[in-house]
mmCIF file of C-alpha atoms in Angstrom:
data_model
loop_
_atom_site.group_PDB
_atom_site.id
_atom_site.type_symbol
_atom_site.label_atom_id
_atom_site.label_comp_id
_atom_site.label_asym_id
_atom_site.label_seq_id
_atom_site.Cartn_x
_atom_site.Cartn_y
_atom_site.Cartn_z
ATOM 1 C CA MET A 1 69.190 -5.702 -38.732
ATOM 2 C CA ARG A 2 67.564 -4.809 -35.400
ATOM 3 C CA GLY A 3 64.124 -5.631 -36.799
ATOM 4 C CA ILE A 4 65.379 -8.998 -38.046
ATOM 5 C CA ALA A 5 66.894 -9.718 -34.632
ATOM 6 C CA VAL A 6 63.683 -8.824 -32.808
ATOM 7 C CA ALA A 7 61.668 -10.977 -35.197
ATOM 8 C CA ALA A 8 64.058 -13.870 -34.669
ATOM 9 C CA ILE A 9 63.804 -13.508 -30.909
ATOM 10 C CA ALA A 10 60.011 -13.377 -31.077
ATOM 11 C CA LEU A 11 59.893 -16.456 -33.328
ATOM 12 C CA THR A 12 62.247 -18.348 -31.030
ATOM 13 C CA SER A 13 60.131 -17.359 -28.024
ATOM 14 C CA VAL A 14 56.934 -18.476 -29.695
ATOM 15 C CA MET A 15 58.472 -21.812 -30.720
ATOM 16 C CA SER A 16 59.797 -22.303 -27.193
ATOM 17 C CA MET A 17 56.463 -21.506 -25.601
ATOM 18 C CA SER A 18 54.704 -23.800 -28.044
ATOM 19 C CA ALA A 19 56.947 -26.618 -26.897
ATOM 20 C CA CYS A 20 56.206 -25.723 -23.278
ATOM 21 C CA ALA A 21 52.481 -25.784 -24.009
ATOM 22 C CA LYS A 22 52.744 -29.262 -25.555
ATOM 23 C CA ASP A 23 54.766 -30.477 -22.597
ATOM 24 C CA SER A 24 52.213 -29.007 -20.199
ATOM 25 C CA GLY A 25 49.388 -31.347 -21.165
ATOM 26 C CA GLY A 26 47.392 -28.788 -23.144
ATOM 27 C CA GLY A 27 45.418 -31.531 -24.862
ATOM 28 C CA ASN A 28 44.422 -32.071 -28.465
ATOM 29 C CA ALA A 29 44.281 -29.058 -30.734
ATOM 30 C CA GLY A 30 41.365 -28.441 -33.017
ATOM 31 C CA GLN A 31 38.510 -28.176 -30.530
ATOM 32 C CA ASN A 32 36.885 -24.752 -30.717
ATOM 33 C CA THR A 33 35.533 -23.962 -27.263
ATOM 34 C CA GLY A 34 35.623 -20.211 -27.728
ATOM 35 C CA SER A 35 34.271 -17.862 -25.076
ATOM 36 C CA GLY A 36 34.145 -14.348 -26.470
ATOM 37 C CA GLY A 37 36.508 -14.890 -29.413
ATOM 38 C CA SER A 38 36.090 -17.347 -32.261
ATOM 39 C CA GLY A 39 39.235 -17.278 -34.353
ATOM 40 C CA CYS A 40 41.407 -19.942 -32.708
ATOM 41 C CA GLU A 41 41.489 -23.704 -32.703
ATOM 42 C CA TYR A 42 41.814 -24.499 -29.029
ATOM 43 C CA ALA A 43 43.609 -27.264 -27.212
ATOM 44 C CA SER A 44 41.404 -29.336 -24.918
ATOM 45 C CA PRO A 45 41.522 -27.426 -21.627
ATOM 46 C CA PRO A 46 42.037 -29.142 -18.280
ATOM 47 C CA ALA A 47 38.899 -29.734 -16.261
ATOM 48 C CA ALA A 48 37.984 -27.164 -13.637
ATOM 49 C CA PRO A 49 38.496 -28.358 -10.057
ATOM 50 C CA ALA A 50 35.462 -29.132 -7.941
ATOM 51 C CA THR A 51 36.491 -26.505 -5.391
ATOM 52 C CA SER A 52 38.731 -23.451 -5.396
ATOM 53 C CA SER A 53 42.416 -24.346 -5.278
ATOM 54 C CA SER A 54 43.586 -21.107 -3.716
ATOM 55 C CA ALA A 55 44.460 -20.638 -0.089
ATOM 56 C CA ALA A 56 41.991 -19.075 2.302
ATOM 57 C CA SER A 57 43.117 -15.875 3.993
ATOM 58 C CA ALA A 58 43.538 -15.795 7.734
ATOM 59 C CA GLY A 59 40.838 -13.884 9.568
ATOM 60 C CA ASP A 60 42.548 -13.249 12.921
ATOM 61 C CA LYS A 61 42.130 -9.771 14.384
ATOM 62 C CA VAL A 62 45.344 -7.760 14.585
ATOM 63 C CA ASP A 63 45.879 -4.298 16.073
ATOM 64 C CA GLY A 64 48.177 -2.068 14.032
ATOM 65 C CA SER A 65 47.216 1.235 15.667
ATOM 66 C CA ALA A 66 50.684 1.738 17.163
ATOM 67 C CA LEU A 67 52.463 1.529 13.807
ATOM 68 C CA LYS A 68 53.787 4.415 11.731
ATOM 69 C CA VAL A 69 53.915 3.124 8.154
ATOM 70 C CA GLY A 70 55.979 4.643 5.360
ATOM 71 C CA LEU A 71 55.600 3.861 1.654
ATOM 72 C CA ALA A 72 58.258 4.809 -0.888
ATOM 73 C CA TYR A 73 56.575 4.479 -4.276
ATOM 74 C CA ASP A 74 58.166 3.735 -7.608
ATOM 75 C CA ILE A 75 57.758 6.282 -10.422
ATOM 76 C CA GLY A 76 54.128 7.166 -11.065
ATOM 77 C CA GLY A 77 53.142 6.898 -7.414
ATOM 78 C CA ARG A 78 49.587 6.657 -6.194
ATOM 79 C CA GLY A 79 47.321 7.175 -9.195
ATOM 80 C CA ASP A 80 49.301 5.194 -11.779
ATOM 81 C CA ALA A 81 46.323 2.811 -12.213
ATOM 82 C CA SER A 82 48.703 -0.101 -11.882
ATOM 83 C CA PHE A 83 51.608 -1.242 -9.684
ATOM 84 C CA ASN A 84 51.770 1.656 -7.223
ATOM 85 C CA ASP A 85 48.006 1.869 -6.866
ATOM 86 C CA SER A 86 47.968 -1.777 -5.868
ATOM 87 C CA ALA A 87 50.479 -1.025 -3.098
ATOM 88 C CA ALA A 88 48.367 1.952 -2.066
ATOM 89 C CA ALA A 89 45.313 -0.313 -1.821
ATOM 90 C CA GLY A 90 47.205 -2.568 0.593
ATOM 91 C CA LEU A 91 48.091 0.427 2.733
ATOM 92 C CA ASP A 92 44.485 1.640 2.673
ATOM 93 C CA LYS A 93 43.336 -1.810 3.802
ATOM 94 C CA ALA A 94 45.815 -1.682 6.685
ATOM 95 C CA VAL A 95 44.251 1.611 7.752
ATOM 96 C CA ALA A 96 40.747 0.183 7.470
ATOM 97 C CA ASP A 97 41.288 -3.304 8.901
ATOM 98 C CA LEU A 98 44.280 -3.031 11.228
ATOM 99 C CA GLY A 99 43.579 0.362 12.723
ATOM 100 C CA VAL A 100 46.695 2.058 11.348
ATOM 101 C CA LYS A 101 46.036 5.774 11.817
ATOM 102 C CA LYS A 102 45.994 7.953 8.703
ATOM 103 C CA GLU A 103 48.101 10.574 10.430
ATOM 104 C CA ASN A 104 50.725 7.868 10.999
ATOM 105 C CA VAL A 105 51.089 7.112 7.290
ATOM 106 C CA LYS A 106 53.513 8.854 4.938
ATOM 107 C CA GLU A 107 53.831 8.293 1.174
ATOM 108 C CA LEU A 108 56.715 9.513 -0.996
ATOM 109 C CA THR A 109 57.190 8.997 -4.749
ATOM 110 C CA ALA A 110 60.201 8.492 -7.009
ATOM 111 C CA ALA A 111 60.898 10.593 -10.104
ATOM 112 C CA PRO A 112 61.759 9.058 -13.512
ATOM 113 C CA ASN A 113 65.477 8.309 -13.938
ATOM 114 C CA GLU A 114 66.348 9.953 -10.640
ATOM 115 C CA ALA A 115 69.817 9.591 -9.126
ATOM 116 C CA GLU A 116 70.393 6.692 -6.751
ATOM 117 C CA ASP A 117 71.024 9.027 -3.813
ATOM 118 C CA ALA A 118 67.482 10.396 -4.196
ATOM 119 C CA LYS A 119 66.116 6.969 -3.288
ATOM 120 C CA GLN A 120 68.474 6.751 -0.326
ATOM 121 C CA THR A 121 67.380 10.202 0.833
ATOM 122 C CA ARG A 122 63.715 9.191 0.589
ATOM 123 C CA LEU A 123 64.222 6.059 2.668
ATOM 124 C CA LYS A 124 66.382 7.897 5.210
ATOM 125 C CA GLN A 125 63.737 10.607 5.530
ATOM 126 C CA LEU A 126 61.035 8.071 6.353
ATOM 127 C CA ALA A 127 63.241 6.182 8.814
ATOM 128 C CA GLY A 128 64.508 9.365 10.419
ATOM 129 C CA ASP A 129 60.942 10.589 10.906
ATOM 130 C CA GLY A 130 60.126 7.454 12.878
ATOM 131 C CA TYR A 131 58.242 5.415 10.318
ATOM 132 C CA ASN A 132 58.490 1.695 10.982
ATOM 133 C CA PRO A 133 57.796 -0.402 8.965
ATOM 134 C CA ILE A 134 58.756 1.115 5.620
ATOM 135 C CA VAL A 135 57.777 -0.476 2.307
ATOM 136 C CA ALA A 136 59.876 0.273 -0.786
ATOM 137 C CA VAL A 137 57.649 -0.297 -3.796
ATOM 138 C CA GLY A 138 59.805 -1.655 -6.602
ATOM 139 C CA PHE A 139 63.119 -3.380 -7.278
ATOM 140 C CA ALA A 140 64.686 -0.001 -8.090
ATOM 141 C CA TYR A 141 65.109 0.522 -4.336
ATOM 142 C CA ALA A 142 67.272 -2.570 -3.874
ATOM 143 C CA GLU A 143 70.679 -0.866 -4.046
ATOM 144 C CA SER A 144 69.540 1.985 -1.823
ATOM 145 C CA LEU A 145 68.207 -0.418 0.802
ATOM 146 C CA LYS A 146 71.579 -2.162 0.928
ATOM 147 C CA VAL A 147 73.003 1.167 2.107
ATOM 148 C CA VAL A 148 70.143 2.510 4.228
ATOM 149 C CA ALA A 149 68.882 -0.598 6.070
ATOM 150 C CA PRO A 150 72.131 -1.177 8.030
ATOM 151 C CA GLN A 151 72.019 2.471 9.165
ATOM 152 C CA PHE A 152 68.615 1.869 10.789
ATOM 153 C CA PRO A 153 68.890 -1.661 12.246
ATOM 154 C CA ASN A 154 65.773 -1.261 14.394
ATOM 155 C CA VAL A 155 63.561 -0.269 11.455
ATOM 156 C CA LYS A 156 61.781 -3.002 9.529
ATOM 157 C CA PHE A 157 61.885 -2.563 5.750
ATOM 158 C CA ALA A 158 60.162 -4.475 2.960
ATOM 159 C CA ILE A 159 60.850 -4.279 -0.750
ATOM 160 C CA VAL A 160 58.505 -5.306 -3.533
ATOM 161 C CA ASP A 161 60.020 -7.358 -6.380
ATOM 162 C CA ALA A 162 63.467 -7.835 -4.887
ATOM 163 C CA VAL A 163 65.431 -9.630 -2.191
ATOM 164 C CA VAL A 164 68.003 -7.708 -0.180
ATOM 165 C CA ASP A 165 70.457 -9.539 2.061
ATOM 166 C CA ALA A 166 69.898 -7.656 5.310
ATOM 167 C CA PRO A 167 68.327 -8.930 8.548
ATOM 168 C CA ASN A 168 65.796 -6.100 8.711
ATOM 169 C CA VAL A 169 64.640 -6.288 5.059
ATOM 170 C CA THR A 170 61.842 -8.565 3.850
ATOM 171 C CA GLY A 171 61.514 -9.298 0.139
ATOM 172 C CA LEU A 172 57.976 -9.395 -1.283
ATOM 173 C CA THR A 173 58.238 -11.277 -4.573
ATOM 174 C CA PHE A 174 55.616 -12.663 -6.959
ATOM 175 C CA ALA A 175 55.037 -15.371 -9.538
ATOM 176 C CA GLU A 176 54.106 -12.889 -12.273
ATOM 177 C CA HIS A 177 54.655 -15.561 -14.908
ATOM 178 C CA GLU A 178 51.920 -17.731 -13.387
ATOM 179 C CA GLY A 179 49.340 -14.946 -13.470
ATOM 180 C CA SER A 180 50.445 -13.950 -16.957
ATOM 181 C CA PHE A 181 49.920 -17.529 -18.157
ATOM 182 C CA LEU A 182 46.233 -17.077 -17.313
ATOM 183 C CA ALA A 183 46.254 -13.702 -19.078
ATOM 184 C CA GLY A 184 47.529 -15.510 -22.173
ATOM 185 C CA VAL A 185 44.683 -18.017 -21.955
ATOM 186 C CA ILE A 186 42.201 -15.153 -21.659
ATOM 187 C CA ALA A 187 43.722 -13.401 -24.675
ATOM 188 C CA ALA A 188 43.466 -16.552 -26.788
ATOM 189 C CA TYR A 189 39.823 -17.086 -25.928
ATOM 190 C CA GLN A 190 38.929 -13.422 -26.433
ATOM 191 C CA SER A 191 40.673 -13.071 -29.799
ATOM 192 C CA LYS A 192 38.650 -13.241 -33.004
ATOM 193 C CA ALA A 193 41.777 -13.157 -35.191
ATOM 194 C CA CYS A 194 43.814 -15.625 -33.111
ATOM 195 C CA HIS A 195 46.415 -12.864 -33.041
ATOM 196 C CA VAL A 196 47.338 -11.066 -29.811
ATOM 197 C CA GLY A 197 49.987 -8.687 -28.488
ATOM 198 C CA PHE A 198 52.189 -7.893 -25.504
ATOM 199 C CA VAL A 199 53.524 -4.434 -24.574
ATOM 200 C CA GLY A 200 56.272 -4.324 -21.936
ATOM 201 C CA GLY A 201 57.398 -1.108 -20.274
ATOM 202 C CA VAL A 202 61.136 -1.773 -19.892
ATOM 203 C CA GLU A 203 63.035 -4.791 -21.218
ATOM 204 C CA ILE A 204 64.282 -6.192 -17.933
ATOM 205 C CA PRO A 205 64.063 -9.704 -16.411
ATOM 206 C CA LEU A 206 61.096 -8.773 -14.207
ATOM 207 C CA ILE A 207 58.918 -7.713 -17.145
ATOM 208 C CA GLN A 208 60.166 -10.625 -19.224
ATOM 209 C CA LYS A 209 58.495 -12.871 -16.627
ATOM 210 C CA PHE A 210 55.158 -11.381 -17.711
ATOM 211 C CA GLU A 211 56.046 -11.951 -21.355
ATOM 212 C CA ALA A 212 57.124 -15.563 -20.786
ATOM 213 C CA GLY A 213 53.977 -16.560 -18.942
ATOM 214 C CA TYR A 214 51.710 -14.761 -21.405
ATOM 215 C CA PHE A 215 53.258 -16.442 -24.421
ATOM 216 C CA GLN A 216 53.098 -19.860 -22.785
ATOM 217 C CA GLY A 217 49.481 -19.464 -21.695
ATOM 218 C CA ALA A 218 48.314 -18.241 -25.092
ATOM 219 C CA LYS A 219 50.111 -21.083 -26.866
ATOM 220 C CA ALA A 220 48.816 -23.664 -24.374
ATOM 221 C CA ALA A 221 45.252 -22.558 -25.107
ATOM 222 C CA ALA A 222 45.670 -22.077 -28.868
ATOM 223 C CA PRO A 223 48.892 -23.623 -30.250
ATOM 224 C CA LYS A 224 48.682 -21.777 -33.589
ATOM 225 C CA ILE A 225 48.060 -18.311 -32.159
ATOM 226 C CA GLU A 226 50.191 -15.377 -33.405
ATOM 227 C CA ILE A 227 51.743 -13.100 -30.770
ATOM 228 C CA GLU A 228 53.292 -9.651 -31.182
ATOM 229 C CA LYS A 229 55.572 -8.063 -28.590
ATOM 230 C CA LYS A 230 57.128 -4.658 -28.049
ATOM 231 C CA TYR A 231 59.152 -3.099 -25.241
ATOM 232 C CA LEU A 232 58.924 0.678 -24.867
ATOM 233 C CA THR A 233 62.449 1.271 -23.549
ATOM 234 C CA PRO A 234 65.607 -0.815 -23.035
ATOM 235 C CA ALA A 235 66.977 -1.836 -19.652
ATOM 236 C CA GLY A 236 68.224 1.179 -17.732
ATOM 237 C CA ASP A 237 65.657 3.615 -19.135
ATOM 238 C CA PHE A 238 62.693 3.399 -16.786
ATOM 239 C CA THR A 239 60.637 6.057 -18.547
ATOM 240 C CA GLY A 240 58.972 3.134 -20.323
ATOM 241 C CA PHE A 241 56.792 2.765 -17.231
ATOM 242 C CA GLN A 242 55.487 6.322 -17.454
ATOM 243 C CA ASP A 243 55.001 7.202 -21.123
ATOM 244 C CA PRO A 244 51.399 6.667 -22.286
ATOM 245 C CA ALA A 245 52.242 8.125 -25.718
ATOM 246 C CA LYS A 246 54.813 5.404 -26.331
ATOM 247 C CA GLY A 247 52.371 2.831 -25.038
ATOM 248 C CA GLN A 248 49.750 4.025 -27.480
ATOM 249 C CA GLU A 249 52.202 4.001 -30.398
ATOM 250 C CA ALA A 250 53.381 0.469 -29.605
ATOM 251 C CA ALA A 251 49.820 -0.779 -29.255
ATOM 252 C CA LYS A 252 48.774 0.828 -32.539
ATOM 253 C CA GLY A 253 51.667 -0.930 -34.271
ATOM 254 C CA GLN A 254 50.457 -4.289 -33.003
ATOM 255 C CA ILE A 255 46.853 -3.524 -33.898
ATOM 256 C CA ASP A 256 47.987 -2.599 -37.413
ATOM 257 C CA LYS A 257 49.436 -6.118 -37.611
ATOM 258 C CA LYS A 258 45.917 -7.451 -36.775
ATOM 259 C CA ALA A 259 46.413 -8.212 -33.078
ATOM 260 C CA ASP A 260 43.011 -7.780 -31.453
ATOM 261 C CA VAL A 261 43.766 -8.447 -27.759
ATOM 262 C CA LEU A 262 46.664 -6.592 -26.106
ATOM 263 C CA TYR A 263 48.223 -7.326 -22.710
ATOM 264 C CA HIS A 264 50.487 -4.734 -21.142
ATOM 265 C CA ALA A 265 53.033 -4.824 -18.327
ATOM 266 C CA ALA A 266 54.000 -1.188 -18.662
ATOM 267 C CA GLY A 267 52.828 0.686 -15.574
ATOM 268 C CA ALA A 268 51.293 4.062 -16.348
ATOM 269 C CA SER A 269 52.206 3.614 -20.036
ATOM 270 C CA GLY A 270 49.382 1.081 -20.136
ATOM 271 C CA LYS A 271 46.954 4.005 -20.282
ATOM 272 C CA GLY A 272 48.143 4.539 -23.859
ATOM 273 C CA VAL A 273 47.646 0.866 -24.669
ATOM 274 C CA PHE A 274 44.039 1.114 -23.513
ATOM 275 C CA SER A 275 43.502 4.298 -25.532
ATOM 276 C CA ALA A 276 44.789 2.641 -28.706
ATOM 277 C CA ALA A 277 42.604 -0.413 -28.097
ATOM 278 C CA LYS A 278 39.523 1.751 -27.614
ATOM 279 C CA GLN A 279 40.194 3.779 -30.746
ATOM 280 C CA ALA A 280 40.615 0.607 -32.804
ATOM 281 C CA GLY A 281 37.717 -1.286 -31.251
ATOM 282 C CA VAL A 282 39.881 -4.153 -29.976
ATOM 283 C CA LYS A 283 40.337 -5.625 -26.487
ATOM 284 C CA ALA A 284 42.943 -5.200 -23.763
ATOM 285 C CA ILE A 285 44.117 -6.911 -20.593
ATOM 286 C CA GLY A 286 45.350 -4.824 -17.688
ATOM 287 C CA VAL A 287 48.009 -5.608 -15.119
ATOM 288 C CA ASP A 288 48.761 -5.461 -11.393
ATOM 289 C CA SER A 289 45.459 -3.871 -10.271
ATOM 290 C CA ASP A 290 41.910 -4.551 -11.458
ATOM 291 C CA GLN A 291 42.200 -1.843 -14.078
ATOM 292 C CA TYR A 292 38.547 -2.053 -15.114
ATOM 293 C CA ASN A 293 37.804 -0.314 -11.815
ATOM 294 C CA GLN A 294 40.614 2.256 -11.968
ATOM 295 C CA ALA A 295 39.321 5.825 -12.216
ATOM 296 C CA THR A 296 42.323 7.033 -14.228
ATOM 297 C CA VAL A 297 41.479 4.680 -17.131
ATOM 298 C CA ALA A 298 37.684 4.899 -16.834
ATOM 299 C CA ASP A 299 37.351 6.241 -20.377
ATOM 300 C CA SER A 300 38.716 2.955 -21.731
ATOM 301 C CA LYS A 301 37.180 0.492 -19.282
ATOM 302 C CA ASP A 302 34.805 -1.030 -21.836
ATOM 303 C CA VAL A 303 37.753 -2.587 -23.754
ATOM 304 C CA ILE A 304 39.376 -4.102 -20.630
ATOM 305 C CA VAL A 305 38.316 -7.755 -20.598
ATOM 306 C CA SER A 306 40.403 -8.666 -17.535
ATOM 307 C CA SER A 307 43.539 -7.750 -15.617
ATOM 308 C CA MET A 308 46.377 -9.937 -14.412
ATOM 309 C CA LEU A 309 46.249 -9.310 -10.696
ATOM 310 C CA LYS A 310 49.653 -8.997 -9.120
ATOM 311 C CA ARG A 311 48.493 -8.690 -5.559
ATOM 312 C CA VAL A 312 50.919 -6.096 -4.307
ATOM 313 C CA ASP A 313 47.987 -4.972 -2.161
ATOM 314 C CA VAL A 314 47.874 -8.395 -0.505
ATOM 315 C CA ALA A 315 51.640 -8.432 0.032
ATOM 316 C CA VAL A 316 51.745 -4.919 1.527
ATOM 317 C CA PHE A 317 48.763 -5.589 3.791
ATOM 318 C CA ASP A 318 50.080 -8.998 4.869
ATOM 319 C CA TYR A 319 53.496 -7.505 5.593
ATOM 320 C CA VAL A 320 52.093 -4.691 7.752
ATOM 321 C CA LYS A 321 49.883 -7.236 9.522
ATOM 322 C CA ALA A 322 52.871 -9.531 10.126
ATOM 323 C CA VAL A 323 54.849 -6.625 11.599
ATOM 324 C CA ALA A 324 51.928 -5.771 13.874
ATOM 325 C CA LYS A 325 51.849 -9.426 15.017
ATOM 326 C CA ASN A 326 55.667 -9.572 15.217
ATOM 327 C CA ASP A 327 55.502 -12.669 13.018
ATOM 328 C CA LEU A 328 57.313 -12.063 9.728
ATOM 329 C CA ALA A 329 57.905 -15.807 9.403
ATOM 330 C CA SER A 330 54.204 -16.201 8.565
ATOM 331 C CA LEU A 331 54.685 -14.537 5.163
ATOM 332 C CA PRO A 332 54.970 -16.757 2.063
ATOM 333 C CA LYS A 333 58.340 -16.933 0.320
ATOM 334 C CA VAL A 334 56.653 -16.076 -2.991
ATOM 335 C CA PHE A 335 53.192 -14.646 -3.612
ATOM 336 C CA ASP A 336 52.018 -17.111 -6.244
ATOM 337 C CA LEU A 337 48.748 -18.614 -7.472
ATOM 338 C CA LYS A 338 48.573 -20.940 -4.492
ATOM 339 C CA VAL A 339 48.341 -18.059 -1.997
ATOM 340 C CA ASP A 340 46.348 -15.741 -4.301
ATOM 341 C CA GLY A 341 49.434 -13.606 -4.798
ATOM 342 C CA VAL A 342 48.591 -13.427 -8.512
ATOM 343 C CA GLY A 343 45.373 -14.077 -10.386
ATOM 344 C CA TYR A 344 42.889 -12.571 -12.816
ATOM 345 C CA ALA A 345 40.027 -10.070 -12.585
ATOM 346 C CA THR A 346 36.456 -10.677 -13.721
ATOM 347 C CA SER A 347 35.098 -7.124 -13.429
ATOM 348 C CA GLY A 348 32.997 -5.985 -16.364
ATOM 349 C CA GLY A 349 31.451 -9.376 -17.050
ATOM 350 C CA LYS A 350 33.737 -10.286 -19.969
ATOM 351 C CA ILE A 351 34.905 -13.527 -18.313
ATOM 352 C CA ASP A 352 31.863 -15.804 -18.516
ATOM 353 C CA ASP A 353 31.365 -18.975 -16.519
ATOM 354 C CA LYS A 354 32.668 -21.163 -19.335
ATOM 355 C CA LEU A 355 35.946 -19.276 -19.629
ATOM 356 C CA LYS A 356 36.262 -19.044 -15.852
ATOM 357 C CA GLY A 357 36.021 -22.830 -15.672
ATOM 358 C CA ILE A 358 38.802 -23.136 -18.253
ATOM 359 C CA LEU A 359 40.964 -20.673 -16.332
ATOM 360 C CA GLU A 360 40.378 -22.478 -13.053
ATOM 361 C CA GLY A 361 41.417 -25.726 -14.726
ATOM 362 C CA TYR A 362 44.722 -24.260 -15.884
ATOM 363 C CA LYS A 363 45.202 -22.569 -12.512
ATOM 364 C CA ALA A 364 44.752 -25.870 -10.669
ATOM 365 C CA GLN A 365 47.283 -27.610 -12.891
ATOM 366 C CA ILE A 366 49.847 -24.866 -12.258
ATOM 367 C CA ILE A 367 49.295 -25.079 -8.492
ATOM 368 C CA GLU A 368 49.584 -28.859 -8.602
ATOM 369 C CA GLY A 369 52.805 -28.652 -10.629
ATOM 370 C CA LYS A 370 51.352 -30.396 -13.682
ATOM 371 C CA ILE A 371 52.051 -27.259 -15.714
ATOM 372 C CA LYS A 372 55.470 -25.645 -15.233
ATOM 373 C CA VAL A 373 55.351 -22.003 -16.223
ATOM 374 C CA ALA A 374 58.587 -20.528 -17.570
ATOM 375 C CA ASP A 375 59.826 -17.305 -15.981
ATOM 376 C CA LYS A 376 62.077 -16.376 -18.924
ATOM 377 C CA PRO A 377 61.183 -15.904 -22.608
#
């Protein structure tokens, strides 16, 4: 019965995304403009814009040497080749570009399925030791921040992927569905079988945003494409973000069903997805960081055709910079395609100029509002 229910949900999602693709002006199906893959009949893609449609970053010089910056990582911490590493990159950039001193930086990491008071203790430790600002990396810190932030009213906190109603907490949220739409387009154009897959770490609304955008993008590019999906753990069990063995098993199941491009939103479990793709000789799309360049997945880099960039590094750096300037109002409400808060990687040379033009065309239409990307399956 559970298998039938999952299949029904997947079919409903695919039908829904197909309708979204048709409503989004995907064009006439049947034109094969493949770039890397050759198995799909593609909709006519939107024309690439004459110039880049993303916002330029500000180049003003800011001095952050007086700051003591604390980072409370989600499970996996620095070295997860994904979400946390992206946050770490933003911190490293603050050290390099803003003059934040390495000795004034402290990083602490969560454990899988830890008790809520452990997160509170971690945040209190950083605040009590004089770190200000403090960045909580992940929505799992939301409840703890509601308790801790009022106890330290003079400390500035930020939280990635959540909004907390407290005057000294800044939410850093992203349009993951917009970036994942482009990942879906990439998957469609890289697939030889016109059959792709999605592996999510934990079945929660945040990760479903990745799924929704991916399905819609793939169907916009190739309306008849087949899409597999699998979540590693249900809501409440966050080990799905740190279990490469489960990631590998889920990916193998999709490959056995003939999916030949796999996109994961599974944190460190994505290492298993890459391993399965390499063993089977199929392709994969990374997430959060440019995973082609991540040392911890170097053995599988040749199968990584792109990564959906969720620029946690940009958000962390911009937040620290805004604190140094005492100008938090300068931060965007959402880090989306328009402000380069999400995007796609081209490392490894798998995204040729033709496909890049197609991606830029879809990107421009999303920024202009001509394509509305769903944030729910």
